[in-house]
Amino acid sequence: MTRIYLDHASSMPIDLRVYEFAKPFLTSSHGNPSTLHSVGLEARRAVEESRSKIAQLIHAENENTILFTSGATEANNLAVKGTALRNISQGKTVVASAIEHMSVLNPMKDLQKNGYTFTTLPVDASGIVDLKKLESILSKQTILTSIMYANNEIGTIEPIQEISTLVHETGLYLHVDAVAAAGRIPIDVQKDGIDLLTLSSNDLYGPPGAGALYVKPGVKLQSIMLGGGQERGLRSGTENVFAIAGMGEAARIAHHEMQQESTRLIPIRDRLIKEILTIDQSYLTGHPTHRLPHHASFRFSYIEGESILLNMDMYDIQVSTGSACSSKTLEPSHVLLAIGLKHEEAHGSMVLTLGRSTTMEDVPIVSKATNETVQRLRKLSPMSQEWRT
Amino acid sequence: MATVGYSKKVMEHFMNPHNVGVIENPDGYGKVGNPVCGDVMEIFIKVKEDIITDIKFRTFGCGSAIATSSMVTDLAKGKHIDEAVKITRGDVANELDGLPAQKMHCSNLAADALHEAIKDYKNKKQKK
């Protein structure tokens, strides 16, 4: 049995080319980029080169628009709190879609506790944000609207350009969490009209421990991490040069190989979806066509997701689930509830995220394992056939 | 070191649960949990002279929900109902070599389902 890892949305292996590229920044070129001696300057050059590669991936105006953070969670926190605090004179209203990552929703809830107004924007059954509703809730006081480029749990790609037009007609800034989308589909922050954009290194096959926030020239932001004044005073803390250098190289490779890789993955994804949907009472979650190339997500009636995950792992196939039992809060995924699933439906979810290691040969193995898993768990389940006393 | 994941015993019972199924015309039937919360368990018992001679279960739920159901049926099988009713969540969890803290409610449910089935048996017996 060979391992088939289909949980790339949770964590990804580092690309070996990236690893080779970045290794010297842990061993020989290990300097602190803030120092002026030659070892420090080697590290500084690596950080600046990375900035420029990341700017190219998202077609940013220039490399100075890229701020490095410890990861996407910090970048999202900085985008939300940094703009809300800095632009308080213009308004105290923030908006986010109901399917945003917790690292957007929780900082907004925190702002709400501190006197801001926080409105969540509903999505339809396929996960697309309600544009009419967005138009109606935007006001001059809406200083930040945060909508993700694509959702990590259901794969749906949002109409960012239309969202941007609406946001800028009335409100101030649009923040876009592009962690799931970057490196998978082309992103052009200028054409898309994005003010702030979050990226994660690991989601590009880079090392964990680095993220970036794109900040459009002129956007007013304040630091939420105070200290030595690195990253133009907007994010203090000595740079994680290994992860940052690796992130840049990963972004460069993703930029070059994205189209080829999508063209390779889409037929595999579609075949997988087709095969799995032959299972009785199985359903695709998310949008059928406005969907990330590497993303296939489902729900199965009468069974529970953690059991699906454990059972699939017995076939050495790693998957993810939005079930309550596998979460720390014991609540089912807020994303699945937002697309209108009932609690008992949301419990039975399975998310497959493909990657560079995935091949067409995996499809029959994965669909067979899924079918056997679903059948076995349904046999155990009192939900599939009601027994009456 | 903190426990990581499920014990080997939990996984054994999850992959090959004992006493799965339905008993037609059971002497006692217990059902607990709620699909909204993601756990439903039902237990069927056959009782002869107050001894549980056969027991079966069906469970909708996570790995530990399935494993605890399997374990509680093992523990109850062949026992006198007065003994079986004393089986606690702690017994179920211990026999499985422990459960992660947030999964302890699963062992609660399994013991509850058994107790419900025994209660049902006693009620039916009284009516006779």
Coordinates of C-alpha atoms in Angstrom, one line a residue:
Chain A
M1 CA 0.0 0.0 0.0
T2 CA 1.5 3.3 -1.0
R3 CA 0.5 6.5 0.8
I4 CA -1.9 8.8 -1.0
Y5 CA -1.8 12.1 0.7
L6 CA -4.9 14.2 -0.1
D7 CA -4.8 16.8 2.6
H8 CA -2.8 19.5 1.0
A9 CA -5.1 22.2 2.4
S10 CA -3.9 21.2 5.9
S11 CA -0.2 21.0 5.2
M12 CA 2.1 20.5 2.3
P13 CA 5.6 19.0 1.9
I14 CA 8.3 21.5 1.1
D15 CA 9.4 21.4 -2.6
L16 CA 12.9 19.8 -2.6
R17 CA 14.1 22.6 -5.0
V18 CA 12.9 25.1 -2.4
Y19 CA 14.5 23.2 0.4
E20 CA 17.9 23.1 -1.4
F21 CA 17.6 26.8 -2.2
A22 CA 16.8 27.9 1.3
K23 CA 19.0 25.5 3.3
P24 CA 22.1 27.9 3.4
F25 CA 20.0 30.4 5.3
L26 CA 19.9 28.0 8.3
T27 CA 23.5 27.1 8.1
S28 CA 26.0 29.4 6.3
S29 CA 24.1 32.6 5.4
H30 CA 22.3 32.6 8.7
G31 CA 22.8 36.3 9.4
N32 CA 20.3 38.7 10.9
P33 CA 19.1 40.8 8.0
S34 CA 19.2 43.9 10.2
T35 CA 23.0 43.7 10.6
L36 CA 25.4 45.3 8.2
H37 CA 28.2 42.7 8.1
S38 CA 28.5 40.4 5.1
V39 CA 26.6 37.5 6.7
G40 CA 23.7 39.8 7.6
L41 CA 23.7 41.3 4.1
E42 CA 23.5 37.8 2.5
A43 CA 20.3 37.3 4.6
R44 CA 19.0 40.7 3.7
R45 CA 19.5 40.1 0.0
A46 CA 17.5 36.8 0.4
V47 CA 14.6 38.6 2.1
E48 CA 14.5 41.3 -0.6
E49 CA 14.8 38.8 -3.4
S50 CA 11.9 36.8 -1.9
R51 CA 9.8 40.0 -1.7
S52 CA 10.3 40.6 -5.4
K53 CA 9.4 37.0 -6.4
I54 CA 6.2 37.1 -4.3
A55 CA 5.2 40.4 -5.9
Q56 CA 5.5 38.8 -9.3
L57 CA 3.3 35.9 -8.4
I58 CA 0.4 38.2 -7.6
H59 CA 1.4 41.0 -10.1
A60 CA 1.9 43.6 -7.4
E61 CA 2.9 47.2 -8.2
N62 CA 6.4 46.6 -6.6
E63 CA 8.2 44.5 -4.1
N64 CA 7.7 47.0 -1.3
T65 CA 4.0 46.1 -1.2
I66 CA 4.9 42.7 0.4
L67 CA 5.2 42.4 4.2
F68 CA 6.5 39.2 5.8
T69 CA 4.7 37.7 8.8
S70 CA 5.0 34.4 10.6
G71 CA 2.1 32.9 8.6
A72 CA -1.3 33.5 7.2
T73 CA -3.0 33.7 10.6
E74 CA -0.8 36.6 11.5
A75 CA -1.2 38.2 8.1
N76 CA -5.0 38.0 8.4
N77 CA -4.9 39.5 11.9
L78 CA -2.7 42.3 10.7
A79 CA -5.0 43.0 7.8
V80 CA -8.1 43.1 9.9
K81 CA -6.9 44.8 13.1
G82 CA -4.2 46.9 11.4
T83 CA -6.6 48.6 9.0
A84 CA -9.5 48.8 11.5
L85 CA -7.4 50.5 14.2
R86 CA -5.6 52.9 11.7
N87 CA -8.7 54.0 9.9
I88 CA -11.1 54.4 12.9
S89 CA -11.6 58.1 12.0
Q90 CA -13.4 57.0 8.8
G91 CA -15.7 54.4 10.4
K92 CA -16.0 51.5 12.7
T93 CA -17.7 48.9 10.5
V94 CA -16.1 45.7 9.2
V95 CA -17.6 43.0 7.0
A96 CA -16.6 39.4 6.3
S97 CA -18.2 36.6 4.4
A98 CA -19.6 33.8 6.6
I99 CA -17.1 31.3 5.2
E100 CA -13.9 33.2 6.0
H101 CA -11.1 31.5 7.9
M102 CA -11.2 31.8 11.7
S103 CA -8.1 34.0 11.6
V104 CA -10.3 36.7 9.8
L105 CA -13.6 36.0 11.7
N106 CA -12.1 35.9 15.2
P107 CA -10.1 39.2 15.0
M108 CA -13.4 40.8 13.6
K109 CA -15.3 39.4 16.6
D110 CA -12.7 40.9 18.8
L111 CA -13.1 44.3 17.2
Q112 CA -16.9 43.9 17.8
K113 CA -16.2 43.5 21.5
N114 CA -14.3 46.7 21.3
G115 CA -17.1 48.8 19.8
Y116 CA -16.8 48.1 16.1
T117 CA -19.8 46.9 14.1
F118 CA -19.1 43.5 12.5
T119 CA -21.5 42.2 9.8
T120 CA -21.2 38.7 8.2
L121 CA -22.1 38.3 4.6
P122 CA -24.1 35.2 3.7
V123 CA -23.2 32.8 0.8
D124 CA -25.4 30.7 -1.4
A125 CA -25.6 26.9 -1.4
S126 CA -22.4 26.7 -3.6
G127 CA -20.5 29.1 -1.4
I128 CA -20.6 32.2 -3.6
V129 CA -21.1 35.4 -1.6
D130 CA -24.4 37.2 -1.9
L131 CA -23.4 40.3 -4.0
K132 CA -26.8 42.0 -3.6
K133 CA -26.6 41.7 0.2
L134 CA -23.0 43.0 0.1
E135 CA -24.2 46.1 -1.9
S136 CA -26.9 46.7 0.7
I137 CA -24.8 46.4 3.8
L138 CA -21.8 48.5 2.6
S139 CA -21.7 52.1 3.9
K140 CA -19.2 54.9 4.0
Q141 CA -18.2 53.6 7.5
T142 CA -17.3 50.2 6.1
I143 CA -13.5 50.5 6.5
L144 CA -12.8 46.8 5.7
T145 CA -14.4 44.1 3.8
S146 CA -12.7 40.7 3.8
I147 CA -13.6 38.0 1.3
M148 CA -11.4 35.1 0.5
Y149 CA -10.2 34.4 -3.1
A150 CA -11.3 30.8 -2.8
N151 CA -12.5 28.7 0.1
N152 CA -10.2 25.9 1.6
E153 CA -13.1 23.6 2.7
I154 CA -15.4 23.7 -0.3
G155 CA -13.0 24.9 -3.1
T156 CA -15.4 27.7 -4.3
I157 CA -13.8 30.6 -6.1
E158 CA -15.4 34.0 -5.3
P159 CA -16.1 36.7 -7.9
I160 CA -13.4 39.0 -6.6
Q161 CA -13.5 41.6 -9.3
E162 CA -17.2 42.2 -8.9
I163 CA -16.8 42.3 -5.1
S164 CA -14.0 44.8 -5.5
T165 CA -16.1 47.1 -7.6
L166 CA -18.9 47.0 -5.0
V167 CA -16.6 47.6 -2.1
H168 CA -14.8 50.5 -3.7
E169 CA -18.1 52.2 -4.7
T170 CA -19.0 52.7 -1.1
G171 CA -16.6 51.4 1.4
L172 CA -12.8 51.7 1.9
Y173 CA -10.6 48.6 1.7
L174 CA -11.0 45.1 0.4
H175 CA -8.9 42.4 2.0
V176 CA -8.6 39.0 0.3
D177 CA -7.4 35.8 2.0
A178 CA -5.7 34.1 -1.0
V179 CA -4.1 31.2 1.0
A180 CA -6.1 28.5 -0.8
A181 CA -6.0 30.1 -4.2
A182 CA -2.5 31.4 -4.6
G183 CA -0.3 29.2 -6.8
R184 CA -3.4 27.4 -8.0
I185 CA -5.1 30.0 -10.1
P186 CA -3.8 33.3 -11.4
I187 CA -4.1 36.3 -9.1
D188 CA -3.6 39.9 -10.2
V189 CA -4.0 42.3 -7.3
Q190 CA -4.1 45.3 -9.6
K191 CA -6.6 44.0 -12.1
D192 CA -8.7 42.4 -9.3
G193 CA -8.7 45.6 -7.4
I194 CA -7.4 44.2 -4.1
D195 CA -6.1 46.4 -1.3
L196 CA -4.7 43.7 1.0
L197 CA -4.0 40.1 0.3
T198 CA -2.9 37.2 2.5
L199 CA -0.5 34.5 1.4
S200 CA 1.0 31.5 3.1
S201 CA 4.4 29.9 2.4
N202 CA 3.5 26.3 3.1
D203 CA 0.5 26.5 0.8
L204 CA 2.9 27.2 -2.0
Y205 CA 5.1 24.2 -1.2
G206 CA 7.3 26.6 0.8
P207 CA 8.6 26.0 4.4
P208 CA 6.1 26.5 7.2
G209 CA 6.7 29.6 9.4
A210 CA 6.3 32.4 6.8
G211 CA 3.4 34.3 5.4
A212 CA 3.0 37.5 3.6
L213 CA 0.5 40.4 3.5
Y214 CA 0.3 42.4 0.3
V215 CA -0.5 46.1 1.1
K216 CA -1.4 48.2 -1.9
P217 CA 0.6 51.5 -2.0
G218 CA -1.4 54.2 -0.1
V219 CA -3.3 51.8 2.1
K220 CA -3.2 52.9 5.7
L221 CA -2.2 50.2 8.1
Q222 CA -0.9 50.1 11.7
S223 CA 1.3 47.6 13.3
I224 CA -0.1 45.0 15.7
M225 CA 3.3 43.6 16.5
L226 CA 5.5 46.1 18.2
G227 CA 9.2 45.9 18.7
G228 CA 12.4 46.6 16.7
G229 CA 10.6 48.1 13.7
Q230 CA 11.3 45.5 11.0
E231 CA 9.2 45.4 7.9
R232 CA 9.0 49.2 7.7
G233 CA 7.7 49.3 11.2
L234 CA 4.6 47.3 10.3
R235 CA 5.8 43.9 11.7
S236 CA 8.5 43.8 14.2
G237 CA 10.5 40.7 14.9
T238 CA 13.7 39.2 13.3
E239 CA 12.8 37.8 9.9
N240 CA 12.6 34.0 9.6
V241 CA 15.1 34.1 6.7
F242 CA 15.0 30.4 5.9
A243 CA 11.2 30.3 5.6
I244 CA 11.0 33.7 3.8
A245 CA 13.7 32.8 1.2
G246 CA 12.0 29.5 0.7
M247 CA 8.6 31.2 0.3
G248 CA 10.0 33.4 -2.4
E249 CA 11.5 30.5 -4.3
A250 CA 8.2 28.5 -3.9
A251 CA 6.3 31.5 -5.3
R252 CA 8.7 31.7 -8.3
I253 CA 8.2 28.0 -9.0
A254 CA 4.4 28.3 -8.5
H255 CA 4.3 31.2 -10.9
H256 CA 6.1 29.2 -13.6
E257 CA 4.4 25.9 -13.1
M258 CA 0.9 26.9 -12.1
Q259 CA -0.8 26.6 -15.5
Q260 CA 0.8 23.3 -16.3
E261 CA -0.1 21.9 -12.9
S262 CA -3.7 23.0 -13.1
T263 CA -4.1 21.5 -16.6
R264 CA -2.7 18.3 -15.1
L265 CA -4.9 18.3 -12.0
I266 CA -8.3 19.3 -13.3
P267 CA -9.0 16.0 -15.1
I268 CA -7.8 14.1 -12.1
R269 CA -10.1 16.2 -9.8
D270 CA -13.1 15.8 -12.2
R271 CA -12.6 12.0 -12.5
L272 CA -12.4 11.7 -8.8
I273 CA -15.6 13.7 -8.3
K274 CA -17.4 11.7 -11.0
E275 CA -16.3 8.3 -9.4
I276 CA -17.1 9.3 -5.8
L277 CA -20.5 10.7 -6.7
T278 CA -21.6 7.3 -8.0
I279 CA -21.9 6.3 -4.3
D280 CA -25.5 6.4 -3.2
Q281 CA -26.5 9.6 -1.3
S282 CA -23.1 11.3 -1.8
Y283 CA -23.0 15.0 -2.7
L284 CA -20.4 17.5 -3.9
T285 CA -19.9 20.5 -1.5
G286 CA -19.0 23.8 -3.0
H287 CA -19.3 25.1 -6.6
P288 CA -19.3 22.5 -9.4
T289 CA -17.4 24.7 -11.8
H290 CA -16.0 27.8 -10.0
R291 CA -13.8 25.5 -8.1
L292 CA -10.0 25.3 -7.3
P293 CA -8.2 22.9 -9.6
H294 CA -7.0 20.7 -6.8
H295 CA -10.1 20.6 -4.7
A296 CA -12.8 17.9 -4.4
S297 CA -15.1 18.0 -1.3
F298 CA -18.1 15.8 -0.5
R299 CA -20.7 14.9 2.1
F300 CA -22.2 11.5 2.7
S301 CA -25.5 10.9 4.4
Y302 CA -25.8 8.8 7.6
I303 CA -22.1 8.8 8.5
E304 CA -19.7 10.9 10.4
G305 CA -16.5 12.6 9.1
E306 CA -14.0 11.6 11.8
S307 CA -14.9 8.0 11.2
I308 CA -14.4 8.6 7.5
L309 CA -11.0 10.1 8.1
L310 CA -9.8 7.2 10.4
N311 CA -11.2 4.6 8.0
M312 CA -9.5 6.2 5.0
D313 CA -6.2 6.3 6.9
M314 CA -6.4 2.5 7.2
Y315 CA -5.9 2.5 3.4
D316 CA -3.1 5.0 3.9
I317 CA -5.1 7.7 2.3
Q318 CA -5.1 11.0 4.3
V319 CA -8.2 13.2 4.0
S320 CA -9.8 16.0 5.9
T321 CA -13.3 16.6 7.3
G322 CA -15.4 19.4 8.6
S323 CA -17.0 17.2 11.2
A324 CA -17.5 18.4 14.7
C325 CA -15.8 15.4 16.3
S326 CA -12.5 16.2 14.6
S327 CA -12.5 19.8 15.7
K328 CA -11.2 21.4 18.9
T329 CA -14.6 23.1 19.6
L330 CA -16.8 20.0 18.8
E331 CA -18.8 22.3 16.5
P332 CA -19.2 21.3 12.8
S333 CA -17.5 23.5 10.2
H334 CA -18.9 27.0 10.1
V335 CA -18.4 26.9 6.3
L336 CA -20.6 23.9 5.8
L337 CA -23.3 25.4 8.0
A338 CA -23.0 28.7 6.0
I339 CA -23.8 26.9 2.7
G340 CA -27.0 25.7 4.4
L341 CA -26.2 22.2 5.5
K342 CA -28.0 20.8 8.5
H343 CA -25.7 19.8 11.5
E344 CA -26.2 16.1 10.7
E345 CA -25.3 16.7 7.1
A346 CA -22.2 18.8 8.0
H347 CA -20.9 15.9 10.2
G348 CA -20.5 13.6 7.2
S349 CA -18.0 15.7 5.1
M350 CA -14.8 14.6 3.4
V351 CA -12.4 17.0 1.8
L352 CA -9.7 15.9 -0.7
T353 CA -7.1 18.4 -1.7
L354 CA -4.7 17.1 -4.4
G355 CA -1.1 18.1 -5.0
R356 CA 2.0 17.5 -7.1
S357 CA 2.2 13.9 -5.9
T358 CA -1.4 13.0 -7.0
T359 CA -1.8 11.1 -10.2
M360 CA -4.7 9.7 -12.3
E361 CA -3.6 6.2 -11.1
D362 CA -4.7 7.3 -7.6
V363 CA -8.3 7.8 -8.7
P364 CA -9.6 4.2 -8.7
I365 CA -7.8 3.4 -5.5
V366 CA -9.2 6.5 -3.7
S367 CA -12.8 6.0 -5.0
K368 CA -12.7 2.3 -4.1
A369 CA -11.5 3.1 -0.6
T370 CA -14.1 5.8 -0.2
N371 CA -16.9 3.5 -1.4
E372 CA -15.8 0.7 1.0
T373 CA -15.5 3.3 3.9
V374 CA -18.9 4.7 3.3
Q375 CA -20.6 1.3 3.0
R376 CA -18.9 0.0 6.2
L377 CA -19.8 3.0 8.3
R378 CA -23.4 3.0 6.9
K379 CA -23.7 -0.7 8.0
L380 CA -22.8 0.4 11.5
S381 CA -25.1 3.4 11.4
P382 CA -28.6 3.5 12.8
M383 CA -29.3 6.5 10.6
S384 CA -29.4 4.7 7.3
Q385 CA -32.2 2.3 8.3
E386 CA -34.4 3.3 11.1
W387 CA -35.2 0.5 13.5
R388 CA -38.5 0.8 15.4
T389 CA -39.5 -0.8 18.6
Chain B
M1 CA 4.1 13.0 27.1
A2 CA 0.5 13.8 26.3
T3 CA -1.5 11.1 24.5
V4 CA -1.5 11.5 20.8
G5 CA -4.5 10.3 18.9
Y6 CA -6.4 7.1 19.8
S7 CA -5.0 4.1 21.6
K8 CA -4.4 0.9 19.6
K9 CA -7.3 -0.7 21.4
V10 CA -9.7 2.1 20.3
M11 CA -8.5 1.6 16.7
E12 CA -9.0 -2.2 16.9
H13 CA -12.6 -1.8 18.1
F14 CA -13.2 1.0 15.5
M15 CA -11.9 -1.1 12.6
N16 CA -13.4 -4.4 13.8
P17 CA -16.2 -3.6 16.1
H18 CA -17.8 -6.5 18.0
N19 CA -21.6 -7.2 18.3
V20 CA -22.7 -4.9 15.4
G21 CA -26.3 -5.2 14.2
V22 CA -29.9 -5.4 15.2
I23 CA -31.8 -8.0 17.3
E24 CA -35.3 -8.4 16.1
N25 CA -37.8 -8.5 19.0
P26 CA -35.2 -7.5 21.6
D27 CA -36.0 -7.8 25.3
G28 CA -34.6 -4.4 25.8
Y29 CA -33.8 -1.4 23.5
G30 CA -31.9 1.8 24.3
K31 CA -31.2 4.8 22.0
V32 CA -29.3 7.9 23.0
G33 CA -27.6 10.9 21.4
N34 CA -28.7 13.2 18.7
P35 CA -27.8 13.4 15.0
V36 CA -27.4 17.2 15.3
C37 CA -24.5 16.6 17.8
G38 CA -23.1 13.9 15.6
D39 CA -23.6 10.9 17.9
V40 CA -26.4 8.4 17.9
M41 CA -26.2 5.0 19.6
E42 CA -28.7 2.2 19.9
I43 CA -28.3 -1.0 21.9
F44 CA -30.4 -4.2 21.6
I45 CA -30.4 -6.9 24.3
K46 CA -31.7 -10.4 24.6
V47 CA -32.1 -11.4 28.3
K48 CA -32.7 -14.8 29.8
E49 CA -33.2 -15.2 33.6
D50 CA -31.8 -11.7 34.0
I51 CA -28.6 -12.6 32.1
I52 CA -27.7 -10.6 29.0
T53 CA -27.4 -13.5 26.5
D54 CA -27.1 -11.4 23.4
I55 CA -26.3 -7.8 22.7
K56 CA -26.0 -5.8 19.5
F57 CA -25.4 -2.1 18.6
R58 CA -25.5 0.4 15.8
T59 CA -23.7 3.8 16.0
F60 CA -23.5 7.0 14.0
G61 CA -20.5 8.9 15.2
C62 CA -16.8 9.3 15.4
G63 CA -14.1 6.7 16.0
S64 CA -14.4 6.7 19.7
A65 CA -18.2 6.5 19.6
I66 CA -18.0 3.3 17.5
A67 CA -15.2 1.9 19.7
T68 CA -16.9 2.6 23.0
S69 CA -20.2 1.1 21.7
S70 CA -18.3 -2.1 20.8
M71 CA -16.5 -2.2 24.1
V72 CA -19.7 -1.6 26.2
T73 CA -21.4 -4.5 24.4
D74 CA -18.4 -6.8 25.1
L75 CA -18.4 -5.8 28.8
A76 CA -22.2 -6.4 29.2
K77 CA -22.5 -9.7 27.3
G78 CA -23.1 -12.6 29.6
K79 CA -23.5 -10.4 32.7
H80 CA -26.5 -10.3 35.0
I81 CA -28.4 -7.1 34.5
D82 CA -27.7 -6.0 38.0
E83 CA -24.0 -6.2 37.2
A84 CA -24.3 -4.7 33.7
V85 CA -26.2 -1.7 35.0
K86 CA -23.1 -0.9 37.1
I87 CA -20.8 -0.5 34.0
T88 CA -19.7 3.1 33.9
R89 CA -18.1 5.4 31.4
G90 CA -14.9 5.1 33.3
D91 CA -15.0 1.3 32.9
V92 CA -15.5 1.7 29.1
A93 CA -12.7 4.2 28.7
N94 CA -10.3 2.2 30.9
E95 CA -10.9 -1.0 29.0
L96 CA -10.0 0.9 25.8
D97 CA -6.7 2.1 27.4
G98 CA -8.1 5.6 27.7
L99 CA -9.7 8.2 25.5
P100 CA -8.7 11.8 24.6
A101 CA -10.3 14.2 27.1
Q102 CA -12.7 15.7 24.6
K103 CA -13.9 12.3 23.6
M104 CA -15.0 11.2 27.1
H105 CA -18.6 12.1 26.4
C106 CA -18.6 9.2 23.9
S107 CA -18.0 6.7 26.6
N108 CA -20.8 8.3 28.6
L109 CA -23.1 7.8 25.7
A110 CA -22.2 4.1 25.3
A111 CA -22.8 3.4 29.0
D112 CA -26.1 5.5 28.8
A113 CA -27.3 3.4 25.8
L114 CA -26.7 0.2 27.7
H115 CA -28.5 1.5 30.8
E116 CA -31.4 2.6 28.7
A117 CA -31.7 -0.9 27.2
I118 CA -31.7 -2.4 30.7
K119 CA -34.3 0.1 31.9
D120 CA -36.5 -0.8 28.9
Y121 CA -36.1 -4.5 29.7
K122 CA -37.1 -3.9 33.3
N123 CA -40.1 -1.8 32.3
K124 CA -41.3 -4.5 29.9
K125 CA -40.8 -7.2 32.6
Q126 CA -43.0 -5.3 35.1
K127 CA -45.8 -4.9 32.6
K128 CA -45.9 -8.6 32.0

